[in-house]
XYZ file of C-alpha atoms in Angstrom:
224
model
C 8.879 -7.093 -1.073
C 5.329 -6.182 -0.066
C 4.882 -3.746 2.780
C 3.669 -5.682 5.765
C 5.118 -8.975 4.547
C 6.698 -11.197 7.192
C 10.191 -9.919 6.369
C 9.414 -6.228 6.005
C 9.818 -5.303 9.664
C 6.680 -3.173 9.600
C 3.361 -3.634 11.395
C 1.097 -6.072 9.607
C -2.168 -4.956 8.044
C -4.954 -6.750 6.203
C -3.383 -5.555 2.956
C 0.081 -6.766 3.891
C -1.242 -10.070 5.160
C -2.969 -10.847 1.869
C 0.048 -9.641 -0.088
C 2.089 -12.248 1.778
C -0.216 -15.185 0.967
C -1.468 -14.149 -2.487
C 0.362 -16.771 -4.529
C -0.511 -19.640 -2.192
C -4.104 -18.428 -1.831
C -4.542 -18.592 -5.598
C -3.142 -22.127 -5.735
C -5.283 -23.387 -2.877
C -8.588 -21.625 -3.569
C -8.535 -20.687 -7.240
C -10.597 -23.750 -8.170
C -13.002 -23.679 -5.235
C -16.102 -22.942 -7.321
C -15.867 -26.429 -8.832
C -17.133 -27.805 -5.509
C -19.759 -25.132 -4.834
C -22.875 -25.629 -6.964
C -25.013 -23.125 -5.048
C -22.380 -20.427 -5.434
C -22.233 -21.062 -9.170
C -26.023 -20.803 -9.411
C -26.079 -17.565 -7.428
C -23.370 -16.059 -9.604
C -25.389 -16.935 -12.696
C -28.516 -15.294 -11.242
C -26.566 -12.232 -10.157
C -24.980 -11.889 -13.596
C -28.369 -12.124 -15.278
C -29.656 -9.292 -13.080
C -26.572 -7.226 -13.932
C -26.507 -8.231 -17.617
C -24.829 -5.849 -20.020
C -23.294 -3.617 -17.379
C -19.920 -3.168 -15.723
C -19.679 -5.220 -12.532
C -17.199 -4.830 -9.682
C -16.041 -7.948 -7.845
C -15.013 -6.259 -4.600
C -12.574 -8.166 -2.419
C -11.835 -10.286 -5.473
C -8.759 -12.069 -4.136
C -7.056 -14.073 -6.909
C -9.827 -13.254 -9.385
C -11.361 -16.690 -9.899
C -14.901 -15.398 -9.311
C -14.252 -12.356 -11.506
C -13.166 -14.696 -14.285
C -16.314 -16.797 -13.954
C -18.482 -13.682 -14.204
C -16.772 -12.831 -17.492
C -18.520 -15.762 -19.160
C -22.012 -14.989 -17.877
C -24.783 -12.899 -19.434
C -22.538 -10.331 -21.133
C -21.449 -8.685 -17.892
C -18.212 -6.702 -17.967
C -16.443 -7.569 -14.716
C -13.406 -6.046 -13.094
C -11.873 -6.886 -9.757
C -11.095 -4.704 -6.769
C -8.954 -5.846 -3.868
C -7.118 -4.174 -1.018
C -4.024 -6.263 -1.816
C -1.900 -5.210 -4.817
C -0.329 -8.686 -4.851
C -3.755 -10.313 -5.144
C -4.590 -7.984 -8.033
C -1.340 -8.905 -9.803
C -2.019 -12.633 -9.392
C -5.605 -12.164 -10.597
C -4.627 -10.211 -13.704
C -1.923 -12.708 -14.580
C -4.433 -15.557 -14.366
C -7.277 -14.044 -16.374
C -6.132 -10.941 -18.226
C -9.117 -9.041 -16.824
C -8.740 -5.594 -15.238
C -8.015 -5.457 -11.504
C -7.252 -2.521 -9.268
C -6.045 -2.161 -5.701
C -8.418 -0.034 -3.636
C -10.289 0.163 -0.359
C -13.914 -0.917 -0.657
C -15.014 2.149 1.322
C -13.420 4.462 -1.269
C -13.936 2.895 -4.679
C -12.375 4.791 -7.621
C -15.661 4.571 -9.537
C -18.048 7.391 -10.373
C -21.477 7.451 -8.754
C -24.160 5.374 -10.469
C -21.699 3.775 -12.891
C -22.055 0.069 -12.135
C -24.572 -2.526 -13.213
C -23.719 -4.692 -10.196
C -21.451 -5.154 -7.190
C -20.339 -8.557 -5.908
C -18.643 -8.905 -2.516
C -17.952 -12.448 -1.331
C -16.378 -12.996 2.092
C -14.614 -9.621 2.182
C -16.742 -7.598 4.626
C -15.855 -10.201 7.296
C -12.614 -8.293 7.877
C -14.449 -5.047 8.693
C -15.900 -3.817 11.978
C -19.508 -2.506 12.025
C -18.579 1.101 11.221
C -16.318 -0.020 8.382
C -19.031 -2.284 6.972
C -21.505 0.606 7.079
C -19.046 2.735 5.101
C -18.554 -0.042 2.553
C -22.298 -0.558 2.097
C -22.790 3.175 1.570
C -20.053 3.084 -1.050
C -21.681 0.136 -2.815
C -24.952 2.075 -2.925
C -23.168 5.127 -4.330
C -21.569 3.335 -7.294
C -24.602 1.255 -8.290
C -27.047 2.321 -10.949
C -30.682 2.624 -9.830
C -32.144 -0.872 -9.799
C -28.736 -2.601 -9.975
C -27.980 -5.641 -7.781
C -25.544 -6.224 -4.945
C -24.633 -9.732 -3.768
C -22.822 -9.998 -0.408
C -21.706 -13.252 1.236
C -20.267 -13.933 4.680
C -19.788 -16.606 7.329
C -22.434 -16.834 10.068
C -21.158 -19.650 12.327
C -19.026 -22.764 12.498
C -18.602 -25.580 15.041
C -16.690 -23.257 17.392
C -18.048 -19.779 16.711
C -21.393 -18.069 16.229
C -22.564 -14.746 14.776
C -21.000 -11.831 16.608
C -17.771 -13.698 17.349
C -14.501 -13.710 15.418
C -11.409 -15.766 14.681
C -7.891 -14.391 14.393
C -4.966 -15.675 12.347
C -1.347 -14.713 12.957
C 0.156 -17.521 10.826
C -1.142 -18.707 7.461
C 0.651 -21.112 5.135
C 3.943 -20.332 6.846
C 3.565 -16.554 6.609
C 3.111 -14.145 9.473
C -0.280 -12.411 9.105
C -2.704 -10.338 11.141
C -6.234 -11.153 10.031
C -9.568 -11.127 11.837
C -12.466 -13.118 10.389
C -15.838 -11.973 11.731
C -18.966 -14.132 11.821
C -21.949 -11.960 11.006
C -25.685 -11.932 11.725
C -27.706 -11.830 8.479
C -30.513 -9.796 10.080
C -28.066 -7.174 11.332
C -26.350 -6.967 7.936
C -29.716 -6.654 6.181
C -30.526 -3.717 8.456
C -27.127 -2.160 7.741
C -27.735 -2.479 4.002
C -31.122 -0.805 4.407
C -29.522 2.105 6.256
C -27.192 2.487 3.289
C -30.171 2.674 0.936
C -30.053 -0.896 -0.375
C -33.233 -2.983 -0.389
C -33.073 -6.740 0.239
C -34.574 -8.874 -2.526
C -33.441 -12.354 -1.450
C -31.506 -14.210 1.238
C -29.964 -17.666 1.132
C -28.512 -19.487 4.135
C -26.599 -22.695 3.546
C -24.539 -25.358 5.242
C -20.925 -25.883 4.162
C -20.036 -28.053 1.178
C -18.088 -30.958 2.774
C -14.468 -31.043 1.730
C -14.732 -27.956 -0.472
C -14.380 -25.171 2.072
C -14.049 -24.195 5.713
C -16.942 -25.867 7.600
C -18.882 -22.692 8.252
C -22.489 -21.788 7.635
C -22.855 -18.961 5.150
C -25.385 -16.316 4.205
C -25.907 -14.576 0.878
C -27.805 -11.301 0.718
C -29.054 -10.117 -2.646
C -30.048 -6.453 -2.541
C -30.528 -3.648 -5.018
C -30.341 0.076 -5.180
C -33.963 1.191 -5.590
C -34.818 2.700 -8.972
């Protein structure tokens, strides 16, 4: 039984919440890239920029994005997620390496990575926690290596700076906060961490393929 699962009798955490829903999450969202052509294109561009190097998919969830990276431009991806259950599901599905760790304390030596990918994971962090994560991404990247971060910016009910909270998900008790972020503020936070923006993409949701939220993608790099 995962600590923090609905039956554990302990306070819920982000880790415990994702442990509880890991199997269902993989079933529901493991094929989501099939309906997201812009995401697939961005992953291809990111992989080309990171070609030949080890790449961390941080906040990897069930590992479907990590697995897609494995077939692109000779990158060597591995997944990192706060949830051990997510890592177990991801490894079982792809055979790739996955490790459970906090994104603000990655077990990776400084300057070791050819790229860092972080899709929809920093939305669970408050501003100070995001700053710590961005500093950690900068630490583990090689000079010149890319970072691609994605997050929600608004939906029909919420705008940047607001948040949604879940206490039930697929029949499991959870405690999760989903923050909607301002791309300009996150670009500034990346710059403070020493990461220079190279591109930004804002897009509308893909109908029927995902939650109907607007999204932003920030491509940055650690200066050479």
